[in-house]
Coordinates of C-alpha atoms (C1' of nucleotides) in Angstrom, one line a residue:
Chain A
X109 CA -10.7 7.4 -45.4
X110 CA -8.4 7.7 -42.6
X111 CA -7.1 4.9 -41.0
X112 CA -6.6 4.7 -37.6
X113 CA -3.0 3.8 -36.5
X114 CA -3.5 2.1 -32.7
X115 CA 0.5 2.3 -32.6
X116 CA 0.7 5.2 -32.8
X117 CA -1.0 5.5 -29.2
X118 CA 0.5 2.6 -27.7
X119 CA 3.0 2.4 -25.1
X120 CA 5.4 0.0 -27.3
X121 CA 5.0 1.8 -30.4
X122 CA 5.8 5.2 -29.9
X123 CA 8.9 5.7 -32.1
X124 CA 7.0 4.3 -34.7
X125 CA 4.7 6.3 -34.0
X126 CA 6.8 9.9 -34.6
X127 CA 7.3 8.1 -38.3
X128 CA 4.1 7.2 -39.4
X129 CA 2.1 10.0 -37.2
X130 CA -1.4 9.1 -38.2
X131 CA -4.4 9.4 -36.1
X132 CA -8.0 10.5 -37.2
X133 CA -7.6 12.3 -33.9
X134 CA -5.4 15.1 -35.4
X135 CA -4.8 14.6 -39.0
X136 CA -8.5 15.5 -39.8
X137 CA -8.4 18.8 -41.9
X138 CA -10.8 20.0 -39.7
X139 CA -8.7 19.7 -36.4
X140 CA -5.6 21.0 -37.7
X141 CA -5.4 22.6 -34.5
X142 CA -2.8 24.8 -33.1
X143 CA 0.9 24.7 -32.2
X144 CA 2.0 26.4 -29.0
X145 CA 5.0 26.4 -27.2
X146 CA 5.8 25.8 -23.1
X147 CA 8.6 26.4 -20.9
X148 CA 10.3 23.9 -19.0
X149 CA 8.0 22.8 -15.8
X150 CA 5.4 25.4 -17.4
X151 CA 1.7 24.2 -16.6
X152 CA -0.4 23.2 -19.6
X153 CA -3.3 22.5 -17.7
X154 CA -4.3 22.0 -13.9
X155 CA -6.4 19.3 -12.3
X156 CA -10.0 21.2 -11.8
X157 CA -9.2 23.5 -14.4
X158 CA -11.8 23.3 -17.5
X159 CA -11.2 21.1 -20.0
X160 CA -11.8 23.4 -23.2
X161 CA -8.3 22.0 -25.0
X162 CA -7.2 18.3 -25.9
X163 CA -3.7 18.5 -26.8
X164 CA -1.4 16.3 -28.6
X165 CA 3.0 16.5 -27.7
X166 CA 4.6 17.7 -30.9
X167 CA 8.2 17.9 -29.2
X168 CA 9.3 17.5 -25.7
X169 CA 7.7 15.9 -23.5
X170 CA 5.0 16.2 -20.6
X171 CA 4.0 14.7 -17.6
X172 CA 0.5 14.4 -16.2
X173 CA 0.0 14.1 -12.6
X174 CA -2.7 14.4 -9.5
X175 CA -1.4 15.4 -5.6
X176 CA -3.0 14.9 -2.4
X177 CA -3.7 17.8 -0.1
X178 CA -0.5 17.3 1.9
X179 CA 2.3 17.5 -1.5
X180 CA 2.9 13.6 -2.2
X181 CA 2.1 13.5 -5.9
X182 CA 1.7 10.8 -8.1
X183 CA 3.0 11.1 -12.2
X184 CA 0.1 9.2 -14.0
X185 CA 2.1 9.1 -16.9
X186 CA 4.8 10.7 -19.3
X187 CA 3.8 12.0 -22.8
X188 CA 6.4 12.1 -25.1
X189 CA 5.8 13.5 -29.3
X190 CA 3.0 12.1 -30.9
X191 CA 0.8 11.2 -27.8
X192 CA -2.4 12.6 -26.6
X193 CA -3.2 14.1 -23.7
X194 CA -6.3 15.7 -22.2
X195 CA -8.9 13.4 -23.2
X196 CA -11.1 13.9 -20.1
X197 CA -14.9 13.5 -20.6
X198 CA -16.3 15.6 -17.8
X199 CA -15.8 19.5 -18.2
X200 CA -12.9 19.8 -16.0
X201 CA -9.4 18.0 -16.1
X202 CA -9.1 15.1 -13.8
X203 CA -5.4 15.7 -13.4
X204 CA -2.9 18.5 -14.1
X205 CA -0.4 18.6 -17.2
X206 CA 3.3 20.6 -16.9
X207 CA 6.0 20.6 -19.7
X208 CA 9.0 17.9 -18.7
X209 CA 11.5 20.4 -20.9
X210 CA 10.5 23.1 -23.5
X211 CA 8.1 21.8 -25.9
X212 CA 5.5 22.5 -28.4
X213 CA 2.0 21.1 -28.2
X214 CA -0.8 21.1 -30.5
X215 CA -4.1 22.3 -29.1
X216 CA -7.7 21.6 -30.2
X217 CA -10.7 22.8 -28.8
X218 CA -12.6 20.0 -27.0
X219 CA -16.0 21.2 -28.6
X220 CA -14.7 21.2 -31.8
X221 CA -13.2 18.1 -31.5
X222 CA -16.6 16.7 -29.9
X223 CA -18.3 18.5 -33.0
X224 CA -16.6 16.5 -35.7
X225 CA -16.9 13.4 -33.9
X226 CA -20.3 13.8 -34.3
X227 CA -20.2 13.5 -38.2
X228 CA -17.3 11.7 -38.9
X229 CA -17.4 8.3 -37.5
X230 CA -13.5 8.0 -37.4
X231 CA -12.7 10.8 -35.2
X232 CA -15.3 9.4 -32.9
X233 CA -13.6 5.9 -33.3
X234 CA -10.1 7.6 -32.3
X235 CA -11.7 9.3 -29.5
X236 CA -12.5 6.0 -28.2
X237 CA -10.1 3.5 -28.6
X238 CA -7.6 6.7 -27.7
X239 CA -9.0 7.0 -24.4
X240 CA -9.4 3.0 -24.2
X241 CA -5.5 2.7 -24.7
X242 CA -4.9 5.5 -21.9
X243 CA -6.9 2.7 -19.6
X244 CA -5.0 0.1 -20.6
X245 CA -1.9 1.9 -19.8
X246 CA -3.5 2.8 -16.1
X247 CA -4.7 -0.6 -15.6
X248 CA -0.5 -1.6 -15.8
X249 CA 0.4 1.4 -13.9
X250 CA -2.0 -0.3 -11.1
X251 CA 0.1 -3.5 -11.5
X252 CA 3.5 -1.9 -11.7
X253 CA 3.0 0.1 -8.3
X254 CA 2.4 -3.4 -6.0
X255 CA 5.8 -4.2 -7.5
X256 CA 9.0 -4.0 -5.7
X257 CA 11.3 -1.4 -6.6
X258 CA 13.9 -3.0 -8.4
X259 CA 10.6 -4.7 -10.7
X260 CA 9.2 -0.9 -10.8
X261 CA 12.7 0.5 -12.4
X262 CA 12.8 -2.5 -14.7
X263 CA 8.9 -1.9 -16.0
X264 CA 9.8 1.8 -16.0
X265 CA 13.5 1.7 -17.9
X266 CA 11.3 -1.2 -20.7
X267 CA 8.8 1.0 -21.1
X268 CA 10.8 4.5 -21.7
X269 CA 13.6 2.1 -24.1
X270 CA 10.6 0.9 -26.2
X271 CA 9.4 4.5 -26.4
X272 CA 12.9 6.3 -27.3
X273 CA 15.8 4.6 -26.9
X274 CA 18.0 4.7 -30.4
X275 CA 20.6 1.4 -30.3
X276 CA 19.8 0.8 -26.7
X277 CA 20.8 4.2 -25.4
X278 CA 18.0 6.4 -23.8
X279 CA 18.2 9.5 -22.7
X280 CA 15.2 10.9 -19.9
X281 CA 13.6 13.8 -20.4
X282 CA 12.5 13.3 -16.2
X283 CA 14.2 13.7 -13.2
X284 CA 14.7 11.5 -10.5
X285 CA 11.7 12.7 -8.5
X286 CA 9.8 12.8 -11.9
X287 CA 10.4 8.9 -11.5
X288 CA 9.8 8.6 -8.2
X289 CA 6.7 10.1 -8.6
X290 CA 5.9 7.8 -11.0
X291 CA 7.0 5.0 -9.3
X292 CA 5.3 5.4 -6.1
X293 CA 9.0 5.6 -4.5
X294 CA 11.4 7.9 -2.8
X295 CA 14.0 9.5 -5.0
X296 CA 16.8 8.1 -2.7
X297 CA 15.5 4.2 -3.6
X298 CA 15.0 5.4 -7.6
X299 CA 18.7 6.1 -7.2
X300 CA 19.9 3.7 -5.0
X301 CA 17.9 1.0 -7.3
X302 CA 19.7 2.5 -10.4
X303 CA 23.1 2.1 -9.3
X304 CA 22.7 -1.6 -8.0
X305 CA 21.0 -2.2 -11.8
X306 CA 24.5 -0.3 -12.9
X307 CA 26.4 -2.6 -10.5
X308 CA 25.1 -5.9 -12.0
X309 CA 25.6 -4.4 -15.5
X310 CA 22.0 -4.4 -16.4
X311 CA 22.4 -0.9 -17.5
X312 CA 25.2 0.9 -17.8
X313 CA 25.9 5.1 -16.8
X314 CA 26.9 7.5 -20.0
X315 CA 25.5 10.4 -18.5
X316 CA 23.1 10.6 -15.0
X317 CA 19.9 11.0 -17.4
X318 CA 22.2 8.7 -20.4
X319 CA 21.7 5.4 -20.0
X320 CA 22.5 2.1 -22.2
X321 CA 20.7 -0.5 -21.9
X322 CA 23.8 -3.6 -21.5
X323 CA 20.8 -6.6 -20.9
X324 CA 17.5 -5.8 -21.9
X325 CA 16.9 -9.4 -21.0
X326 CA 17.6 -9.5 -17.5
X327 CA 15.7 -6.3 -17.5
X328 CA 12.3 -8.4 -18.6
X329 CA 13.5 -11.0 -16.4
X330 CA 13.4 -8.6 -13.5
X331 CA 10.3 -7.0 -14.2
X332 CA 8.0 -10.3 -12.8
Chain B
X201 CA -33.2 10.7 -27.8
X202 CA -31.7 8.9 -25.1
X203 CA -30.2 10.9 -22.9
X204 CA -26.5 9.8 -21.2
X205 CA -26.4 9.4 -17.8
X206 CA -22.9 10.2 -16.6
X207 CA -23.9 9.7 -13.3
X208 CA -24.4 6.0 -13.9
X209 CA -21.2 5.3 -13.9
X210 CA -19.5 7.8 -11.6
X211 CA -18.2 6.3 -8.4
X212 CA -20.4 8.9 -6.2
X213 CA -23.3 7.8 -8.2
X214 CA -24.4 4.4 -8.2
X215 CA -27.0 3.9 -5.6
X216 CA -28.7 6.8 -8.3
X217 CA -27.7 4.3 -11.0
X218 CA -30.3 1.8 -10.2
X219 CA -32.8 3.9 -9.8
X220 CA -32.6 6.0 -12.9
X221 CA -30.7 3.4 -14.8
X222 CA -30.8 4.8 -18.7
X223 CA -27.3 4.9 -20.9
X224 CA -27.5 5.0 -24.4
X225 CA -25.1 1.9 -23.9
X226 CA -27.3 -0.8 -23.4
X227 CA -31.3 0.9 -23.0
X228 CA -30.7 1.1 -27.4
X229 CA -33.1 -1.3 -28.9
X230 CA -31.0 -3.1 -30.7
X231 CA -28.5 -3.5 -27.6
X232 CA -30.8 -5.5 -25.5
X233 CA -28.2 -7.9 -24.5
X234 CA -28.4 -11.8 -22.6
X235 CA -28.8 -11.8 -19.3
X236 CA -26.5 -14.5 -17.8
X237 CA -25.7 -16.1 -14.8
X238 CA -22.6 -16.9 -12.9
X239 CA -21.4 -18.6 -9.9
X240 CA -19.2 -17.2 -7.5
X241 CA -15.9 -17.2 -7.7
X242 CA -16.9 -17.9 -11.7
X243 CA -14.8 -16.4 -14.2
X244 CA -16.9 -13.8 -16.8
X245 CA -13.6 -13.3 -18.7
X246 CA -9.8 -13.9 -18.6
X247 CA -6.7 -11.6 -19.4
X248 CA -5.8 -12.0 -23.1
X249 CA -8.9 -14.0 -23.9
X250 CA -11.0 -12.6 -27.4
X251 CA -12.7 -9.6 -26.0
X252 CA -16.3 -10.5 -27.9
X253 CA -18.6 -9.0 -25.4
X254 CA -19.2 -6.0 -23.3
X255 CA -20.8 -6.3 -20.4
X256 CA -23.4 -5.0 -17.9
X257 CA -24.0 -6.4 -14.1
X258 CA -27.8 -6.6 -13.3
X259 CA -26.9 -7.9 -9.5
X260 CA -24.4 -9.4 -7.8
X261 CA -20.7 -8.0 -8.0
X262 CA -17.7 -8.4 -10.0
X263 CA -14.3 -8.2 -9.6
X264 CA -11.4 -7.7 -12.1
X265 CA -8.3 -7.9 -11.9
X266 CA -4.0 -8.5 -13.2
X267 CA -1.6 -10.7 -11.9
X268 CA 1.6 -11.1 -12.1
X269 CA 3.8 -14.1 -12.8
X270 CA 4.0 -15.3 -8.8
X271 CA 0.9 -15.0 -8.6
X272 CA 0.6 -11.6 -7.0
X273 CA -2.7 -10.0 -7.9
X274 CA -3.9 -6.6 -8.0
X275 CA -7.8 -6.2 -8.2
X276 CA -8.4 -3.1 -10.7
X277 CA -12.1 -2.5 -9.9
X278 CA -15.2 -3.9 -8.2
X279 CA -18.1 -3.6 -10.6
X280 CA -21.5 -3.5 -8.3
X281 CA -25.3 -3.6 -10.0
X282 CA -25.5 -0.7 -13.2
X283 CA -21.9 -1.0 -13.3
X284 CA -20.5 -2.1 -17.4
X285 CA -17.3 -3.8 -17.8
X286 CA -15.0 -5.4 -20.6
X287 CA -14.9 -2.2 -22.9
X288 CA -11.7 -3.1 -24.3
X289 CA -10.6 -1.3 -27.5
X290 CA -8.4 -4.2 -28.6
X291 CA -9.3 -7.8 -29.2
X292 CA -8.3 -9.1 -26.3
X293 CA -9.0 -8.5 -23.2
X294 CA -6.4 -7.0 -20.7
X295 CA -7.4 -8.0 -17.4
X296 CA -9.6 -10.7 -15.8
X297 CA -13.4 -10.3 -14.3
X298 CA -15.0 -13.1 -12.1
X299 CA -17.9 -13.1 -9.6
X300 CA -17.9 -11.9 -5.8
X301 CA -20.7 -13.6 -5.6
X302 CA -23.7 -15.1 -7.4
X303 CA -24.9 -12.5 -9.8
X304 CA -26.8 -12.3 -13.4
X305 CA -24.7 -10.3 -15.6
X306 CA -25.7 -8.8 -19.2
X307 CA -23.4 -9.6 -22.7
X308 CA -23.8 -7.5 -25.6
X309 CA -21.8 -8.5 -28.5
X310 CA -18.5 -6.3 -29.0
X311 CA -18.9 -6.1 -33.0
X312 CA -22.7 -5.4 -32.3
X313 CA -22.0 -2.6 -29.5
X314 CA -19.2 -1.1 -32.0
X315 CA -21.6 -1.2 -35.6
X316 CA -24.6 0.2 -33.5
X317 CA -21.9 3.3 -32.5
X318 CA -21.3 3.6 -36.2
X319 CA -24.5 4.7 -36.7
X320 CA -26.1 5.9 -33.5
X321 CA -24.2 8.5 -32.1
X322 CA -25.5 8.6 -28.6
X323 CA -24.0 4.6 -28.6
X324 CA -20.8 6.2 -29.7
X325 CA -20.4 9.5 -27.2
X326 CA -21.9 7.1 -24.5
X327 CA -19.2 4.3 -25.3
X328 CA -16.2 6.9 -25.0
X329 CA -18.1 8.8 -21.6
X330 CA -18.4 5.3 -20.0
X331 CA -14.4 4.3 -21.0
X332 CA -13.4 8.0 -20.2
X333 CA -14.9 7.6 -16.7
X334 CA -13.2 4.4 -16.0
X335 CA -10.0 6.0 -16.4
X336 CA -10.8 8.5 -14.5
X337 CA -11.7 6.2 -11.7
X338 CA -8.3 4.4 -12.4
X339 CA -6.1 7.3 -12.2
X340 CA -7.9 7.3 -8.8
X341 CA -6.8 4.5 -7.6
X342 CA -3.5 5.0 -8.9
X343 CA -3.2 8.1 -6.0
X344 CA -4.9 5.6 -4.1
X345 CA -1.9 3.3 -4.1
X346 CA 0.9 5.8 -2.5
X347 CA -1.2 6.6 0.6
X348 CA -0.7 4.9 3.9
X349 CA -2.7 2.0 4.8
X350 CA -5.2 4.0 7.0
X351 CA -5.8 6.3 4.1
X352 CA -6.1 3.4 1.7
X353 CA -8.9 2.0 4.1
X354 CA -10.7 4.9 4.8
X355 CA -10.7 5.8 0.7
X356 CA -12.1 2.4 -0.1
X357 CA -15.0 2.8 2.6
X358 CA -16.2 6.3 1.6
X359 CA -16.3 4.9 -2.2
X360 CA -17.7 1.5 -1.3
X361 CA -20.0 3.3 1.1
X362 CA -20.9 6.2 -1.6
X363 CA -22.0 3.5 -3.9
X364 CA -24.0 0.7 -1.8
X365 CA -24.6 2.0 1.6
X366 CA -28.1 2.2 3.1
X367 CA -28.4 4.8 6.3
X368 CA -24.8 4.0 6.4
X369 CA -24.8 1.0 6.4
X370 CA -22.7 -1.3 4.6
X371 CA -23.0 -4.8 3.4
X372 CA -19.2 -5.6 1.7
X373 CA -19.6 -7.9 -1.1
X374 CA -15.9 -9.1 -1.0
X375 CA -13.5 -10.5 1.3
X376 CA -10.3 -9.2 3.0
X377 CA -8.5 -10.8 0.6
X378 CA -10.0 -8.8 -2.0
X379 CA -10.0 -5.4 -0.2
X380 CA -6.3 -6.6 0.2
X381 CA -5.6 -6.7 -3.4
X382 CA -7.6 -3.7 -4.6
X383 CA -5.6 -1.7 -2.0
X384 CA -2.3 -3.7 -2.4
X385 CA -2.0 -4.4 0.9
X386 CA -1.7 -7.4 2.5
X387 CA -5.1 -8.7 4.3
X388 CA -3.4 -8.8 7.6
X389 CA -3.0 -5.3 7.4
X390 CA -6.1 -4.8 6.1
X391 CA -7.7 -6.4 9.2
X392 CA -5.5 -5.0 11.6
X393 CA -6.7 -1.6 9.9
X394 CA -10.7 -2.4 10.0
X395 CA -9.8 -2.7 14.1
X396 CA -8.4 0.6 14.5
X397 CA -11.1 2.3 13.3
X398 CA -13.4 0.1 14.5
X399 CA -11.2 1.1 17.8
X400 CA -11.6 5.0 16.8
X401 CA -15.2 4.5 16.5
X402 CA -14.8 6.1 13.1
X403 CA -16.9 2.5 11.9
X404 CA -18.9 -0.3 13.6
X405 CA -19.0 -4.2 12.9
X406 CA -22.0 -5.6 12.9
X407 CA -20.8 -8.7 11.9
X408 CA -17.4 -9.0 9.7
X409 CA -18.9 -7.9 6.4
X410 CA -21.6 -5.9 7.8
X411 CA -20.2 -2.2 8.8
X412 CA -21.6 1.0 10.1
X413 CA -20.4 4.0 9.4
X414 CA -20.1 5.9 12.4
X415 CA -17.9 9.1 11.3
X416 CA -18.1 9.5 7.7
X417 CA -16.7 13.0 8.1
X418 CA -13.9 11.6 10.4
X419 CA -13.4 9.2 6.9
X420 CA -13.1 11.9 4.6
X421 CA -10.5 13.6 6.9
X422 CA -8.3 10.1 7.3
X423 CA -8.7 10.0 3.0
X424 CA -5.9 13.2 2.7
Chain C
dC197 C1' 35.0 30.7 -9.9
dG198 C1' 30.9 30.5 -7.1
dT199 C1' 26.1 29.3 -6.9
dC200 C1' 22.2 26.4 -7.6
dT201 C1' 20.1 22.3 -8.8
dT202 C1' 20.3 17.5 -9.2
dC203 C1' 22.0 13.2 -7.9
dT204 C1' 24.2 9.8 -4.8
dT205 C1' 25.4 7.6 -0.6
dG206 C1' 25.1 6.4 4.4
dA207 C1' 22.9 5.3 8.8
dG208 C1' 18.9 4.6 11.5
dC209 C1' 14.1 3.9 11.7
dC210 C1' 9.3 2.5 10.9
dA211 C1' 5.1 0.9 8.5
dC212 C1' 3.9 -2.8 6.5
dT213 C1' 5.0 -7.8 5.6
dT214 C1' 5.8 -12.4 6.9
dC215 C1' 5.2 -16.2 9.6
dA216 C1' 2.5 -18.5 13.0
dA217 C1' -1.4 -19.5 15.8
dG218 C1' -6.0 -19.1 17.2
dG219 C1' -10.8 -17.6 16.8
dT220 C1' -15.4 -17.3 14.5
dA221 C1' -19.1 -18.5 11.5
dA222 C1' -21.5 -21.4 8.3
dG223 C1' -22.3 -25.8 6.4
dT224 C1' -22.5 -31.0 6.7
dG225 C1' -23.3 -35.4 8.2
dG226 C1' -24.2 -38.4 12.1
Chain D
dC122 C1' -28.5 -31.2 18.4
dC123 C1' -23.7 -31.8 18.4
dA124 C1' -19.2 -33.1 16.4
dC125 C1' -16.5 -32.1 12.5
dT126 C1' -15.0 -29.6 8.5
dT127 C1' -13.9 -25.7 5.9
dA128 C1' -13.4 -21.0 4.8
dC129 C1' -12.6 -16.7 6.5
dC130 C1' -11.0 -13.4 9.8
dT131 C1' -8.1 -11.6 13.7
dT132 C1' -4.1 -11.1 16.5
dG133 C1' 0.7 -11.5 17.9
dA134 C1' 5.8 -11.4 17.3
dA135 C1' 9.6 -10.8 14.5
dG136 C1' 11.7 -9.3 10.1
dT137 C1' 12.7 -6.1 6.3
dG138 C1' 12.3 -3.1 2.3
dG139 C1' 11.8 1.3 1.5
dC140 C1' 11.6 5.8 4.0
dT141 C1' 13.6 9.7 6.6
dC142 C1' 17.2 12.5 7.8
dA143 C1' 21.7 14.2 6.8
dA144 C1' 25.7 15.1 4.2
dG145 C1' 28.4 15.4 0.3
dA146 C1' 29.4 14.8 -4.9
dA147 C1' 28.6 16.0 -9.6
dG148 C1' 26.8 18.9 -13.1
dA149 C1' 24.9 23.1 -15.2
dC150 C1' 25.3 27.9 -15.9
dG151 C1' 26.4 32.7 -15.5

DNA sequence: CGTCTTCTTGAGCCACTTCAAGGTAAGTGG
DNA sequence: CCACTTACCTTGAAGTGGCTCAAGAAGACG
């Protein structure tokens, strides 16, 4: 039987996650589903669209998004390999999807997927606490966006080092505005924010998307 | 077979939700539940307590809610009549619920809820519709939180009004102060906000909780 | 090398917050 | 019925954190 690995979905445990990649979501024979590549800032879905595909990050990563009529848009979150995205339950998606950088992304059809969840009681499990964990991770996005912005960068920079950073050193897939976005901020205070974080030797520059994380601990400290 | 409701738990769809109130949820048999009361300003459940029930409100209204270590709070959702709450998928819960008011409120058990799902799959596709709704309703409120105040307000009245309002009328369950912290604003601003429109004629008070809806197209337009 | 995109920095401004005071409504006890 | 209390709401004035506008620096790439 396969067991369902809650890690591997959460938002602390993604480099385990690329390790031990094992979800019922995916690994069941009968959702081997299929690999398919985009282009950098290529859409994988839009917000509207029908919701016929789940799809799960193999490489590269993703961000999901909704805008207002006017432009401003808000990033709802950053998928990065072994995460899910998709999982709406109405017929059409509930936000849009576009590739951060190149990528491949395993697709499954969403009836097939609801098929087999049917009969086997551990896909329909995954489905759940899959799409529970995505709440979660909202519910924290609500908190992190009546933060100020230096407690903002410090959620953001904890949450992206648990997710990839290798000896403290992280490189972003996003740009500045993909922060902003997801931040709820301009892209003049993400970068303003970073270099005072650089200044008190929080973090320090290798590259303008290479970071090293100097004191994780002030970080926490910082993030309320 | 019961059939799921999805409109029971849209945000559009709740005044519908107590008329036609059937989800496979809590109408199963064996999911009867205990109706309970609790007092306003009671708390139903706190942030990182066991999660060991899931829970329905039969009348009244519910709030719940994060906070931060200073004490800031963000209010996540207010949970009105037909409305279920608590569907965690870990074991404990990740945010806090209390009462807006005196209100009866049903508890299935969690490990009940979850073995009924094993076997009944209505249980199971209605568990993931209800959680899959929720964050849709969060990633919501998540563009909710980079509009300006004005749009804030106006979006919180067209749901609030979608869900409880009679001839467009209004009764708000909940104070300033929570209106404040579900739209992260301070309540200052929140009344100052409530004036201009009341100014615009876009609403009316009839008394301070007690609002008519003057312009609900004029709303929608303010919402972006 | 030039061009394009991305990122940083500065200066001024504004929407919302903070601080402070007063008003209103409901409840309580005399 | 009125004085008093308490909780809640409104309004004003001043302050500020992040935004806007503007310019330039640093990379990426052919």
């Amino acid at each position: 039987m396969t067991q369902i690995n809650l890690a591997s979905m959460s938002a602390l445990g993604q480099a385990k996650a690329r390790q031990t990649s094992h979800d019922a979501l995916f690994d069941c024979p009968e959702l081997h589903g299929v690999p398919m590549p985009f282009r950098r800032n290529a859409e994988i879905y839009g917000e509207g669209e029908p919701a016929d595909y789940v799809y799960k990050v193999l490489s590269g990563s993703v961000r999901s998004y909704k805008v207002l009529g006017d432009g401003r848009r808000q990033i709802i979150g950053f998928h990065l390999p072994g995460d899910i995205l998709g999982l709406d339950c109405e017929a059409e998606h509930s936000c849009s999807a576009e590739a951060i950088a190149d990528c491949q992304v395993l697709l499954v059809r969403r009836t097939t997927l609801l098929n087999v969840a049917e009969h086997d009681i551990d896909v329909a499990r995954s489905l759940w606490t899959s799409t529970a964990l995505h709440l979660k991770r909202a519910h924290e996005h609500s908190l992190l966006l009546i933060k100020s912005a230096q407690e903002r960068l410090a959620a953001f920079l904890l949450d992206i080092a648990h997710r990839l950073s290798v000896k403290n050193e992280v490189d972003l897939p996003m740009s500045r505005q993909d922060i902003a976005d997801y931040l709820g901020l301009t892209i003049e205070t993400v970068s303003r924010t970073f270099t005072q974080l650089s200044e008190a030797s929080v973090i320090e520059f290798l590259a303008s998307r290479r970071i090293l994380v100097r004191n994780p601990a002030m970080l926490a400290e910082m993030n309320g």
